[in-house]
Amino acid sequence: SVNPDLGSERQTASFSVERLTALLDGGAEQTRIRRAVVDAIESDPVFSRENQYFQTQNERYEAAVRKAVHLQKKMHEMGWTENGPEYKYIYRALSGDVAFLLHRVFMRSISVLGSDTQIAKWIPLATQHKLIGSYAQTELGHGTYLQGLETTAVFDTATQEFILNTPKISAMKWWPGDMGRSATHTVVFAQLYIHGKCYGIHPFIVQIRSLQDHSLCPGITAGDIGPKMNFEHIDNGYLLLKNVRIPRENMLSKFCEVRPDGTYVRQGSQKINYFTMTTVRISLIADEVLTPLMKACTIAVRYSVVRRQSKLKPGEEEAKILDYQTQQEKLLPQLAAAYAFHFVNDYLQELFNRGYREIQRKNFDMLPELHALSSGFKAVITQHCTAGVEICLRACGGHGYSMLSGLPSLYTKILASCIYEGENTILLLQTARFLIKCFMAASAGQPVPPSVTYLAAVKHGKCPAKNKLDFLSPDIYTEAYQHVAVRLTSNTAAKLQDLIQSGVKKHDAWNQCTVQLVQAAKAHCHYIAVKNFAETVEKLETKAGIQKIMKHLCDLFALHGIFSNTGAFLHDGYTSAAQMDMVTASYLDLLAVIRKDAVPLVDAFDFTDKSLNSALGSSDGQVYQRLYEWAQKSPTNQMSPAYERYLKPLLHNTLSKL
Amino acid sequence: AAAMSVNADLRRERAAATFQPELLTHILDGGPERTRRRKEIEALVLNDPDFQHEDLNFLSRSQRYEQAIRKSSLMVMKLREYGIADPEEIYWFKSFVHRGRPEPLDLHLGMFLPTLLTQATPEQQDRFFMPAWNLEIIGTYAQTEMGHGTHLRGLETTATYDPSTQEFILNSPTVTSIKWWPGGLGKTSNHAIVLAQLYTQGQCKGLHAFIVPIRQLGTHEPLPGITVGDIGPKFGYDEMDNGYLKMDNFRIPRENMLMKYAQVEPDGTYVKPVSDKLTYGTMVFIRSLIVGDSARSLSRACTIAIRYSAVRHQSELKPGEPEPQILDYQTQQYKLFPLLATAYAFHFVGAYIKDTYHRISGDISTGDLSELPELHALTAGLKAFTSWTANAGIEECRMACGGHGYSRCSGIPDIYVTFTPSCTYEGENTVMMLQTARFLMKSYTQVTSGQKVTGMVSYLNDLSRQRIQPQHVAARTVTVRINDPTSLVEAYKSRAARLVESAAKNLQAELNHRKSKEDAWNRTSVDLVRASEAHCHYVVVKLFTAKLAEVSAAAVRAVLTDLCLLYALFGISRNAGDFLQAGILTSAQITQVNQHVKELLAVIRPNAVALVDSFDFHDVHLGSVLGRYDGNVYENMFEWAKKSPLNKTQVHESFHKHLKPMQAKL
């Protein structure tokens, strides 16, 4: 039965939850397909995550391998294919708890970087799992700076082979997933040397384990890199190469080739490759970043209406903790951010589809903008959502700290997204480089890409809001965000120029401005997120209360951003002190409004109990019963040798001798 | 790993420092003698083969619990053998044995024994204290229930007195009333001090403490009527068997109620306690420990991140030059140095509270409690302020270490998961901030009604003089000199005053609109928390600044002054809105502040490694491959990884179980 404290929250929803779910899915048909996939996966016991919190690293790894193998069978059985509409929901349904994810990256890199002959040779083998691939780029000493990689591949004309080496400890490949225990092959990135000359980083297919007995190939040392904060199910690995010889044909050669005589030939444009890398950053947002935040919000919001603590009014029952303004102020902005970034993701997907079509027509004009947006938003969204999950965790008090709440593992997983596929600070600086360039171009009257045309229109007005209700007008707050973004970009550009004019070298000037540059990039992304949310709301159907509640969330997202960064808006007097008080008042009023719909808003994310895997967040709200039942399954409640070995002698007078 | 020489980068860093780290270490420890004694105890533990063990990262939770129990029992014996009895020295010893982690006897030593001493009658002490001292009785303190933590009055466990047998009947009447979380309860303890609602003669007399045996002496099996166990895996605290306890009509003799204060007579007559102000003192003491913990945990994370950033080289700053140390990037300095300054600030705040507590404790015995309410309110807020900041700071340090920070070998994940519960326990942080706010509102009301307030809130007295002006208090222009810590203290003071006043006015406005005081309070609570934060921030800046005058060595004072300035200016930069909105600083001044922050980063840069060396964490205590004193990071990461459980066999069993059959089939 449903806990009445949770049930009552659903009685008063101001909008249709089902319709909002369909909106999030991109249509009712998509919702249907997603639910069918989730149902098929969750009803299969092999995919169960029931005891996950009690498993060791070895057990988690084994389960992930078992699931990956079983998934092949399941897909065949269900008639799901890699190009079918179901495919994108499988990973979400598994909550990512499956091995061989790098196998797909291995295949993609061959498809993108390999010649037609190489594709014809390797892709069928990989598809049939005759081999298991990984992707070995990062080294112990190098991640961000690819040119600095130290692994070498020396071409030997005599035998027509490359000789691969990791010449020092810091050159060891470190972190690649699936490589510690599973992979038989991997794409190794190494510095190519021909006749003593270095040609830079190139990709090579290297077999690392026997296809017969899985033992390591000669010259190979490989293993697992040890326990991490999460991803216990993935065998992130290390790889040492000592004079490992591979045939000339194993260098992926779509763009560069080494001829038998050692001649180095470049061919074709690498721009498509560049586009692919950019796409990866966008593709992780939905599953790796938004889903965890949405799950965390679901758990924290539901728990906050079940948990009662202290009294708001004397003589009354203890209040639901979600009725405390401070609790609302922690959770509701995270909920608004989840929606805001969901719509940003839609926007980026659409932009990328358009970019892809242009690139097919050999038009690469959109690339710089796509690159800047994907870098900036990857950084801003991962950082914002990671912080959001942690806020949800801590908002659940002591019980949030239990693994059984599901929150610690959501947190430790999402936070890795701030590092992989580009470290966030580096990415923001890339966006900033684009902004500065566009700002200079715009100032000189040259055309700039659509997302940055606003930089040209520098206005020196003041915020026109007269009362707190004015701050619920998207025009007012969007313009405030725009103003801040323009100011930070133009100030930084000016500062850079000043430094350079005063004789500072360009790169030194750049390093001296990086803190400001990062702020400008963030402000740019924040502005686009707010603007996009406001525009999305405008286009929504007015029926079933959807537009109204989304408008509230959009307002909250925007005002929370101002409230938590007032300095940026007050600086240069664009917003006055009195107006800032209006912002605060409107913002706090909104919390109380959205509070009423908090549970329906998380219900609309439509996570099953199994996918939440949380004793606090289940849809029936039977929090305490479930905590108690789950705790009893803990292995620590089985017989422990600690009593016989240590406690018993301790309790039996060992000490009374003293 | 074999003995290796110190990494060249770290050697260079240390040679370039402008001050002697030992001198700063002495300041942090409270004098060279304290440093000597700390290192003596450290050596006692670290050279003792009994306290050696495998890296905990590779052990299961049950194994980690087992190791902890083993070490804890040895620890108790050796503490007595060595005659270590000073609380701070015990704390050091324990911290070295368990490397900063909690352990299963924490609650026995830290709560069960002290509670017996303060709340048991002499007769009860005779019965329980010596057995507990000798660990025949191991106890815990069972207060928190599944459904209640913050709101103690809401606890549901009942103890009903039965005069016919002269027993209390203990019950956990609902699922939510199950005791949940107490450390050492799950597997270790055979007794618990249970907090329950006392019922006698048909009336509820509120919460009282009872000594409840829960496991059979001898077999350690749970007693009939007792359901007890471990609450399962947590984010951290793997060594600790946080437990649950459910009682069904469990009877204990009347004499097991702790009756030094309140009493139940044989016929069931309830005798009220004389009011007991001493509990205030205990809370202040525990919260002062958390402030110190915030400082230490953040210091450990900074040590790791800064040493690693001096060893790690990446990308290029100047075309054609070798890859620079990542610590040379402004963005990296901007992440780490303000945290380093914060760690120092919190050390001094922790020391201040501890000293003040000891001073006032002296006063308590002589009967002067006048300062206690303020100290109590202040420590609540500072506990929250420092633990929130440190919690976020530890994560920033980890992020600043990139991918390797995510590995358990970095040690930062462990610091984080061990530290983060302090935002919740001993008073949930938001609730703590609101307690401080209550004191601030009370002080504000006093000031507006013409009374004077003293202590840290005395800046509110200035408000009354400002009242004639319609403008905010801080609108009087303070000339802020951004190079002068004393002047920055004034700026923080104005900010606190303005936010306290603003919260008070909003509260009053809500009161004018609504009937209920509680409702108005709730609707102002976001403002109130901000006011408390500003107040605490002011106190931290003030105490850090005050500390500078006490430092005699010029070189040390100079570097601490840089840190103090960075702490204060960075805080202004981060909270620029507050200073702008109140008219304390102009936009132009904020721009100067931002610029000065960046200049200070460059000034502190040469001393960064020496400043973390001064924290003087032993490698074993630091538990980090990235943060090793010798900087030999990569070699040791490899050595560490080889010990991973997944590497136990060359070919993992999953290959035979799953991979091979799949490959055969396809």
XYZ file of N, CA and C in Angstrom, chain A residues 133-202:
210
model
N 37.040 -5.648 -27.307
C 37.934 -4.515 -27.510
C 37.905 -3.519 -26.375
N 38.948 -2.710 -26.323
C 39.005 -1.584 -25.399
C 39.641 -0.414 -26.148
N 39.874 0.673 -25.454
C 40.344 1.890 -26.114
C 41.354 2.533 -25.197
N 42.648 2.435 -25.551
C 43.701 2.813 -24.610
C 44.375 4.104 -25.018
N 43.878 5.188 -24.470
C 44.439 6.491 -24.784
C 45.179 7.045 -23.572
N 44.430 7.247 -22.473
C 44.995 7.863 -21.272
C 46.171 7.060 -20.707
N 47.191 7.777 -20.254
C 48.331 7.131 -19.604
C 48.416 7.576 -18.157
N 49.258 6.907 -17.425
C 49.439 7.265 -16.020
C 49.816 8.749 -15.896
N 50.674 9.197 -16.780
C 51.160 10.575 -16.674
C 50.429 11.577 -17.543
N 49.552 11.123 -18.431
C 48.896 12.053 -19.345
C 47.442 11.710 -19.614
N 46.609 12.730 -19.476
C 45.203 12.553 -19.804
C 44.753 13.651 -20.732
N 44.761 14.871 -20.190
C 44.274 16.017 -20.926
C 45.092 16.309 -22.192
N 46.398 16.220 -22.039
C 47.279 16.711 -23.091
C 47.748 15.538 -23.949
N 47.018 15.312 -25.023
C 47.276 14.126 -25.830
C 48.651 14.154 -26.491
N 49.089 15.332 -26.905
C 50.397 15.386 -27.567
C 51.503 14.902 -26.636
N 51.231 14.934 -25.328
C 52.253 14.540 -24.369
C 52.346 13.043 -24.132
N 51.469 12.240 -24.741
C 51.503 10.789 -24.524
C 52.893 10.250 -24.842
N 53.298 9.242 -24.083
C 54.691 8.783 -24.178
C 54.867 7.396 -24.788
N 53.774 6.680 -25.009
C 53.868 5.368 -25.654
C 54.402 5.555 -27.077
N 55.282 4.643 -27.516
C 55.871 4.801 -28.847
C 55.533 3.608 -29.742
N 55.428 3.900 -31.041
C 55.257 2.865 -32.054
C 56.300 3.146 -33.131
N 57.310 2.302 -33.198
C 58.419 2.531 -34.127
C 58.259 1.587 -35.326
N 58.310 2.160 -36.512
C 58.108 1.322 -37.698
C 59.414 0.631 -38.083
N 59.312 -0.669 -38.274
C 60.466 -1.474 -38.662
C 60.258 -1.908 -40.105
N 60.956 -1.248 -41.044
C 60.764 -1.532 -42.473
C 61.122 -2.985 -42.793
N 62.099 -3.489 -42.079
C 62.582 -4.835 -42.386
C 61.474 -5.882 -42.250
N 60.705 -5.779 -41.157
C 59.675 -6.810 -40.925
C 58.281 -6.283 -41.239
N 58.195 -5.013 -41.646
C 56.893 -4.399 -41.909
C 56.007 -4.428 -40.658
N 56.635 -4.126 -39.521
C 55.877 -4.138 -38.272
C 56.094 -2.830 -37.500
N 55.161 -2.573 -36.600
C 55.381 -1.509 -35.621
C 55.825 -2.176 -34.326
N 56.791 -1.538 -33.656
C 57.234 -2.059 -32.365
C 56.716 -1.104 -31.294
N 55.846 -1.610 -30.435
C 55.228 -0.727 -29.438
C 55.886 -0.866 -28.076
N 56.065 0.274 -27.441
C 56.692 0.302 -26.121
C 56.077 1.371 -25.226
N 56.014 1.040 -23.953
C 55.729 2.083 -22.958
C 57.049 2.284 -22.230
N 57.843 3.258 -22.679
C 59.249 3.308 -22.268
C 59.463 3.670 -20.806
N 58.503 4.283 -20.155
C 58.704 4.580 -18.739
C 57.395 4.419 -17.995
N 57.504 4.479 -16.694
C 56.337 4.151 -15.881
C 55.166 5.076 -16.188
N 55.441 6.361 -16.385
C 54.335 7.292 -16.621
C 53.696 7.082 -17.994
N 54.349 6.275 -18.862
C 53.783 6.016 -20.192
C 52.771 4.883 -20.174
N 52.728 4.162 -19.077
C 51.811 3.036 -18.971
C 50.369 3.494 -19.215
N 49.640 2.728 -20.050
C 48.223 3.055 -20.244
C 47.507 2.794 -18.928
N 46.629 3.668 -18.563
C 46.020 3.622 -17.219
C 44.597 4.150 -17.320
N 43.635 3.464 -16.807
C 42.223 3.832 -16.771
C 41.341 3.164 -17.829
N 41.830 2.764 -19.011
C 40.877 2.269 -20.000
C 39.948 1.183 -19.437
N 38.658 1.337 -19.672
C 37.664 0.387 -19.193
C 37.756 -0.929 -19.929
N 37.309 -1.993 -19.274
C 37.289 -3.349 -19.846
C 38.684 -3.901 -20.125
N 39.726 -3.140 -19.825
C 41.065 -3.585 -20.205
C 41.758 -4.387 -19.103
N 41.364 -4.154 -17.856
C 42.048 -4.807 -16.749
C 41.924 -6.321 -16.780
N 40.754 -6.826 -17.163
C 40.509 -8.260 -17.139
C 39.886 -8.819 -18.419
N 39.068 -8.036 -19.105
C 38.236 -8.624 -20.157
C 38.834 -8.580 -21.561
N 39.384 -7.437 -21.942
C 39.651 -7.192 -23.356
C 40.718 -8.115 -23.924
N 40.515 -8.499 -25.186
C 41.538 -9.251 -25.911
C 42.323 -8.317 -26.835
N 41.665 -7.235 -27.250
C 42.302 -6.275 -28.148
C 42.070 -4.872 -27.613
N 42.922 -3.963 -28.052
C 42.657 -2.583 -27.686
C 43.248 -1.654 -28.746
N 42.625 -0.496 -28.873
C 43.212 0.518 -29.742
C 44.168 1.337 -28.888
N 45.457 1.265 -29.221
C 46.471 1.963 -28.440
C 46.872 3.248 -29.165
N 46.887 4.346 -28.455
C 47.368 5.593 -29.042
C 48.837 5.770 -28.690
N 49.671 5.977 -29.714
C 51.114 6.048 -29.490
C 51.755 7.053 -30.439
N 52.934 7.528 -30.054
C 53.730 8.420 -30.908
C 54.356 7.574 -32.006
N 54.076 7.922 -33.227
C 54.597 7.152 -34.354
C 55.998 7.637 -34.743
N 56.922 6.711 -34.822
C 58.291 7.021 -35.267
C 58.624 6.242 -36.525
N 59.073 6.943 -37.585
C 59.575 6.276 -38.780
C 60.971 6.821 -39.060
N 61.899 5.934 -39.237
C 63.291 6.333 -39.483
C 63.730 7.423 -38.506
N 63.377 7.246 -37.259
C 63.841 8.177 -36.238
C 63.079 9.486 -36.133
N 62.099 9.672 -36.995
C 61.352 10.921 -36.926
C 59.972 10.693 -36.287
N 59.557 11.626 -35.423
C 58.265 11.464 -34.754
C 57.160 12.143 -35.560
N 56.092 11.388 -35.803
C 54.957 11.925 -36.567
C 53.728 12.203 -35.694
N 53.894 12.116 -34.392
C 52.769 12.427 -33.506
C 51.902 11.208 -33.202
N 50.771 11.477 -32.575
C 49.908 10.423 -32.035
C 49.099 9.720 -33.126
N 49.124 8.391 -33.090
C 48.335 7.589 -34.033
C 47.722 6.387 -33.323
